[in-house]
Amino acid sequence: MNSRTVKQDIFTALRLRISSAEKLRFTEIIQKGFAFNTLVGVSIKTFLYDLIALDPRYVQERISTIFLDGKAVDDIEEAIILDGSTLALSSAMPGLAGATLRRNGLYASLRESITYKEKAGNNRIREGIITLKLFNLLIDDIGPIFLKKGIVVNSRELHSFIVKQPDSFWRDCSDIILAGRPLDRVDLLAGNLLIQNDEVELTVLIDG
Amino acid sequence: MDKILRINMGGEKGPEALIEPLGAYAGLGGRAFTSTVVSNEVPPTCHPLSAANKVVIAPGLLSGTIAANSGRVSVGCKSPLTGGIKESNSGGQPSQVLARLGYAGVVIEGKPSGDNLYKIFINKHGVKISPDNSLKGLGNYAVVAKMKSEFGDKISCVSIGPAGEMKLAGASIAFTDMELRPTRHAGRGGVGAVMGSKGVKVIVLDDTGMKMREPKDKERFREANKKFTEGLRSHGVTGQALPAFGTNVLTNIINEAGAYPAYNFKEGRFDGASKISGETEASLETERGGLATHGCQSGCIIRCSGIYNDKDGHYLTKQPEYETVWANGGNCGIDDMDKIAMMDFLYDDFGLDTIEMGNSIAVAMEAGLLKFGDADGAINLIKEVGKGTHLGRILGSGTAVTGKVFGVERVPVVKGQAMPAYDPRAVKGLGVTYATSPMGADHTAGYATATNILKVGGYVDPLRPEGQIELSRNLQIATAAIDSTGMCLFIAFAVLDQPETFQALLDMLNAFYGLNLVADDVTALGKEILKKERAFNLKAGLSSEHDRLPDYFKTQPVMPHDVKFDVPDEDLDKVINW
């Protein structure tokens, strides 16, 4: 399990406002996975329907492949997200392997040994942090929702990501606010501002 | 498609061409055609590189028509890699062109007595076979460029690179794409070595003056094709995920499932997966002015391929697909997309199977020849193959040979053929297909996912663990049937979820040939093909003892799920046995 423990009081908070044309640049971060503060001890269904407020029809039709801690999930009502869980969401994938991993698919038996099975336990509902990964079509579809809510990423990885963004990204970046302080691109990259703490809470607002 | 072209490379006065009617092969296309010809005409015990073996190239039943995604081509022979029957198929243009020229199949037989290398030109006027030793040692790109300068750009080509000339068991046959580049390959099983043994470097096809093939019932055919096309476009996989990201979209989810073989099948996950995923690849392609969505053949509406440019925006290769990126990426501990793209280009040029070669390199890494993650070292090894050095010839002879030469225990092969990109310990149902397919370890052998629609062997309860034996059997039957239509296997996803799309496919076949096929007929065809292939293998010396995964998959668990392959041998023996 790829669990992470993050203390909220040592986050550096970075907020960016970018244009819609640049949003897919965050693909790298979103597919690799980010930490997300949420209620835990709830089912995947509750997380997606109630906490993220996704349309049930969208979840049913589009999010057809789900992994909880690397195991393929069939029943989103039964599978419980815990503090430190890793949740990965994907649309329908090609190939027999893709069809096999699909939830409630016809070929579920082909991956029986890696199917998620919920164990009875004390799943108290409380605040916690999970690792969330979004793949393929979902990056564009619902990635912006999480970017807007705020995600937690490793500060050094974020620094490398920020450094390599082209001029077009910064031209369309209207706000750069670090720890409540407006900055420009040069200031942001100068010194070790971004890597003062291990983790950064990144919020990205997307225009258009 | 009412004739067969036979080319006897061992004719008394040199190579000779004979055009004959279909005879007993009437009504067969693609894999049904190639496996039937090989079963009937090739002695199972012959040496694969001898005059007795044959290379059979067959378009699908609907190739050359307006049907969407109908241009897949099958290549059959006795495999120098597995020692059994082989059908390896490819995209590209030649299937459509051959079909429009009226050929249901091209059978290359015999062997020339000298060491001349030949080119074969086929157009509406006939066939011309001529020696052309200026082609010796050329890569596929250079061969196609020469053919273009000689015959113009309205051609398509079927060729081998240096690996095929060297008769290496990992050699492929290249088929040109819409841009007349040799980027599509019948990769598996060493079919390129058999073409090389016949002394044939390139077949040039020109269908100038030929028309689209006409169905018997035009209106019904047009209507069925419309429904079929709509089905492909409306499906989430064929209409969205594949066009947007290509087959490499699988990297992230297979990795997340812990079924992504990394470091020569040692691990089930690769830390660098997101750097070489389909999502990253598509972004790079778009950013550099390439294409993230592109068809490999005319008439393709899924368009899961693309154009991969280098950092300076120049064409480097076509979009490397999932199996290539995995075999030469995660399986070798390499997470540099540009280096993997370079490897893809070299494989296309030298004419090598990317899966077999990626596994050979990973095994060489395990042997300590170079370190996991050494991308430049891997590129140099591929160049060794192109140059034909002793080391290169070992690697190009496949993963099993490489493992033997370097004394490696963990060699992921079945019947001598390297495994594709899914760890059979995590997804055991795929392990069943790897073990029992007559083709050796093959991810496409049980790819078609239409079994419960076809009701092959009755409805299978997917939640029963033992269902994987029946599922693997049914998937292999369905796949054999689809391989015979010439339809791209990716249509299977839409067919799985949308019964009306499967019906549209049947309607197209019926309208085109004036038939009344029902699902049971398709099932019967698939069973018949598998039966023939299995019978050939038994006579060639491949029995149920060869339907097994290497022992280490049963004894060494793979992480993160700590799972082994534990399907009993007696269950495996039930798969191709109905």
CSV table of C-alpha atoms in Angstrom, one decimal, chain B residues 37-210:
chain,number,residue,atom,x,y,z
B,37,VAL,CA,-2.9,-24.1,-46.0
B,38,VAL,CA,-0.1,-24.7,-43.5
B,39,SER,CA,-2.0,-27.7,-42.0
B,40,ASN,CA,-2.6,-29.2,-45.4
B,41,GLU,CA,0.6,-28.4,-47.1
B,42,VAL,CA,3.5,-28.1,-44.7
B,43,PRO,CA,5.0,-31.3,-43.2
B,44,PRO,CA,4.8,-30.7,-39.4
B,45,THR,CA,8.2,-32.1,-38.8
B,46,CYS,CA,10.0,-30.1,-41.5
B,47,HIS,CA,12.7,-27.6,-40.6
B,48,PRO,CA,11.1,-24.2,-40.5
B,49,LEU,CA,13.8,-22.7,-42.7
B,50,SER,CA,13.7,-25.6,-45.3
B,51,ALA,CA,12.1,-25.6,-48.7
B,52,ALA,CA,9.2,-27.6,-47.3
B,53,ASN,CA,8.0,-24.7,-45.2
B,54,LYS,CA,5.7,-22.1,-46.7
B,55,VAL,CA,4.9,-18.4,-46.0
B,56,VAL,CA,1.2,-17.8,-46.5
B,57,ILE,CA,0.0,-14.2,-46.6
B,58,ALA,CA,-3.8,-13.8,-46.5
B,59,PRO,CA,-6.1,-10.7,-46.3
B,60,GLY,CA,-9.2,-11.0,-44.3
B,61,LEU,CA,-12.6,-11.9,-45.7
B,62,LEU,CA,-13.7,-8.3,-45.7
B,63,SER,CA,-10.4,-6.7,-46.7
B,64,GLY,CA,-10.5,-4.5,-49.8
B,65,THR,CA,-14.1,-3.5,-49.1
B,66,ILE,CA,-15.5,-0.3,-47.5
B,67,ALA,CA,-16.0,-2.1,-44.2
B,68,ALA,CA,-14.4,-0.2,-41.4
B,69,ASN,CA,-11.2,-1.7,-39.8
B,70,SER,CA,-11.2,-4.6,-42.2
B,71,GLY,CA,-7.5,-4.4,-43.4
B,72,ARG,CA,-5.8,-6.8,-41.1
B,73,VAL,CA,-3.5,-9.3,-42.8
B,74,SER,CA,-2.4,-12.8,-41.6
B,75,VAL,CA,0.9,-14.5,-42.1
B,76,GLY,CA,1.2,-18.2,-41.5
B,77,CYS,CA,4.1,-20.7,-41.6
B,78,LYS,CA,5.8,-23.2,-39.3
B,79,SER,CA,7.5,-21.0,-36.8
B,80,PRO,CA,11.3,-21.1,-36.3
B,81,LEU,CA,10.7,-19.7,-32.8
B,82,THR,CA,8.1,-22.2,-31.4
B,83,GLY,CA,8.5,-25.1,-33.8
B,84,GLY,CA,4.7,-25.1,-34.1
B,85,ILE,CA,2.2,-23.5,-36.4
B,86,LYS,CA,2.2,-19.8,-36.5
B,87,GLU,CA,-0.3,-17.1,-37.5
B,88,SER,CA,1.0,-13.6,-36.9
B,89,ASN,CA,-1.0,-10.6,-38.1
B,90,SER,CA,-0.5,-7.0,-38.9
B,91,GLY,CA,-2.2,-3.8,-39.8
B,92,GLY,CA,-1.0,-1.5,-42.7
B,93,GLN,CA,-2.1,-1.2,-46.3
B,94,PRO,CA,-1.2,-4.4,-48.0
B,95,SER,CA,-4.2,-6.4,-46.9
B,96,GLN,CA,-6.6,-4.0,-48.7
B,97,VAL,CA,-4.4,-3.9,-51.8
B,98,LEU,CA,-3.9,-7.7,-52.1
B,99,ALA,CA,-7.7,-8.2,-51.7
B,100,ARG,CA,-8.5,-5.6,-54.3
B,101,LEU,CA,-6.0,-7.3,-56.7
B,102,GLY,CA,-8.2,-10.4,-56.2
B,103,TYR,CA,-5.9,-12.6,-54.1
B,104,ALA,CA,-7.2,-14.6,-51.2
B,105,GLY,CA,-3.7,-15.5,-50.4
B,106,VAL,CA,-0.1,-15.5,-51.5
B,107,VAL,CA,1.8,-18.7,-50.9
B,108,ILE,CA,5.6,-18.6,-51.1
B,109,GLU,CA,7.1,-22.0,-51.2
B,110,GLY,CA,10.4,-23.8,-52.1
B,111,LYS,CA,13.8,-22.2,-51.8
B,112,PRO,CA,16.1,-20.7,-54.4
B,113,SER,CA,19.3,-22.6,-55.1
B,114,GLY,CA,21.7,-19.6,-55.2
B,115,ASP,CA,22.1,-16.7,-52.9
B,116,ASN,CA,20.2,-14.1,-54.9
B,117,LEU,CA,17.8,-11.9,-53.1
B,118,TYR,CA,14.5,-11.3,-54.8
B,119,LYS,CA,11.8,-8.6,-55.2
B,120,ILE,CA,8.3,-9.5,-56.3
B,121,PHE,CA,6.1,-7.0,-58.0
B,122,ILE,CA,2.3,-7.6,-58.2
B,123,ASN,CA,-0.2,-5.5,-60.0
B,124,LYS,CA,-3.4,-6.0,-62.1
B,125,HIS,CA,-1.3,-7.3,-65.0
B,126,GLY,CA,0.4,-10.1,-63.2
B,127,VAL,CA,3.5,-10.9,-61.2
B,128,LYS,CA,7.1,-10.2,-61.8
B,129,ILE,CA,9.9,-11.9,-59.8
B,130,SER,CA,13.4,-10.5,-60.2
B,131,PRO,CA,16.7,-10.7,-58.4
B,132,ASP,CA,17.8,-7.5,-56.8
B,133,ASN,CA,21.0,-7.9,-54.8
B,134,SER,CA,21.3,-4.2,-54.3
B,135,LEU,CA,18.7,-4.7,-51.5
B,136,LYS,CA,21.0,-7.0,-49.5
B,137,GLY,CA,21.5,-5.9,-45.9
B,138,LEU,CA,19.1,-2.9,-46.2
B,139,GLY,CA,16.8,-1.9,-43.5
B,140,ASN,CA,13.1,-1.8,-44.1
B,141,TYR,CA,13.0,2.0,-44.5
B,142,ALA,CA,15.7,2.0,-47.2
B,143,VAL,CA,14.0,-0.9,-49.0
B,144,VAL,CA,10.7,0.9,-49.2
B,145,ALA,CA,12.5,4.1,-50.3
B,146,LYS,CA,14.1,2.2,-53.2
B,147,MET,CA,10.8,0.6,-54.2
B,148,LYS,CA,9.2,4.0,-54.1
B,149,SER,CA,11.8,5.4,-56.5
B,150,GLU,CA,11.4,2.4,-58.8
B,151,PHE,CA,7.6,1.9,-58.8
B,152,GLY,CA,6.2,5.3,-57.6
B,153,ASP,CA,4.3,6.1,-54.5
B,154,LYS,CA,1.0,4.3,-55.2
B,155,ILE,CA,2.4,1.1,-53.9
B,156,SER,CA,2.4,-0.8,-50.6
B,157,CYS,CA,5.2,-3.1,-49.5
B,158,VAL,CA,5.7,-6.3,-47.6
B,159,SER,CA,9.4,-6.6,-46.6
B,160,ILE,CA,12.0,-8.0,-44.3
B,161,GLY,CA,15.0,-6.2,-42.8
B,162,PRO,CA,18.5,-7.6,-42.1
B,163,ALA,CA,17.1,-9.8,-39.3
B,164,GLY,CA,15.0,-11.7,-41.7
B,165,GLU,CA,17.9,-12.0,-44.1
B,166,MET,CA,19.9,-13.5,-41.3
B,167,LYS,CA,17.0,-15.8,-40.6
B,168,LEU,CA,16.8,-14.9,-36.9
B,169,ALA,CA,13.9,-16.4,-35.0
B,170,GLY,CA,12.9,-12.9,-33.7
B,171,ALA,CA,12.6,-11.5,-37.3
B,172,SER,CA,9.3,-9.9,-38.4
B,173,ILE,CA,7.7,-9.0,-41.7
B,174,ALA,CA,7.0,-5.3,-42.3
B,175,PHE,CA,3.8,-4.0,-43.9
B,176,THR,CA,3.7,-0.3,-45.0
B,177,ASP,CA,1.3,2.1,-43.5
B,178,MET,CA,-0.7,4.9,-45.1
B,179,GLU,CA,2.4,7.1,-45.3
B,180,LEU,CA,4.3,4.3,-47.0
B,181,ARG,CA,6.5,3.7,-44.0
B,182,PRO,CA,7.4,0.1,-42.9
B,183,THR,CA,5.9,0.5,-39.4
B,184,ARG,CA,3.4,-2.3,-39.2
B,185,HIS,CA,4.7,-5.8,-38.5
B,186,ALA,CA,3.7,-9.4,-38.3
B,187,GLY,CA,6.0,-9.6,-35.4
B,188,ARG,CA,5.6,-12.8,-33.6
B,189,GLY,CA,7.1,-16.2,-34.2
B,190,GLY,CA,10.0,-15.4,-36.6
B,191,VAL,CA,7.9,-15.2,-39.7
B,192,GLY,CA,10.5,-12.8,-41.2
B,193,ALA,CA,13.1,-15.6,-41.0
B,194,VAL,CA,11.0,-17.9,-43.1
B,195,MET,CA,10.5,-15.2,-45.7
B,196,GLY,CA,14.3,-14.7,-45.6
B,197,SER,CA,14.8,-18.4,-46.1
B,198,LYS,CA,12.9,-18.1,-49.3
B,199,GLY,CA,15.2,-15.4,-50.6
B,200,VAL,CA,12.4,-12.8,-50.8
B,201,LYS,CA,13.3,-9.3,-49.6
B,202,VAL,CA,10.2,-7.4,-50.6
B,203,ILE,CA,6.8,-7.8,-52.2
B,204,VAL,CA,5.6,-4.7,-53.9
B,205,LEU,CA,1.9,-4.3,-54.4
B,206,ASP,CA,0.2,-1.9,-56.8
B,207,ASP,CA,-3.6,-1.9,-57.1
B,208,THR,CA,-3.8,0.9,-59.6
B,209,GLY,CA,-6.8,0.4,-61.8
B,210,MET,CA,-8.5,-1.9,-59.3
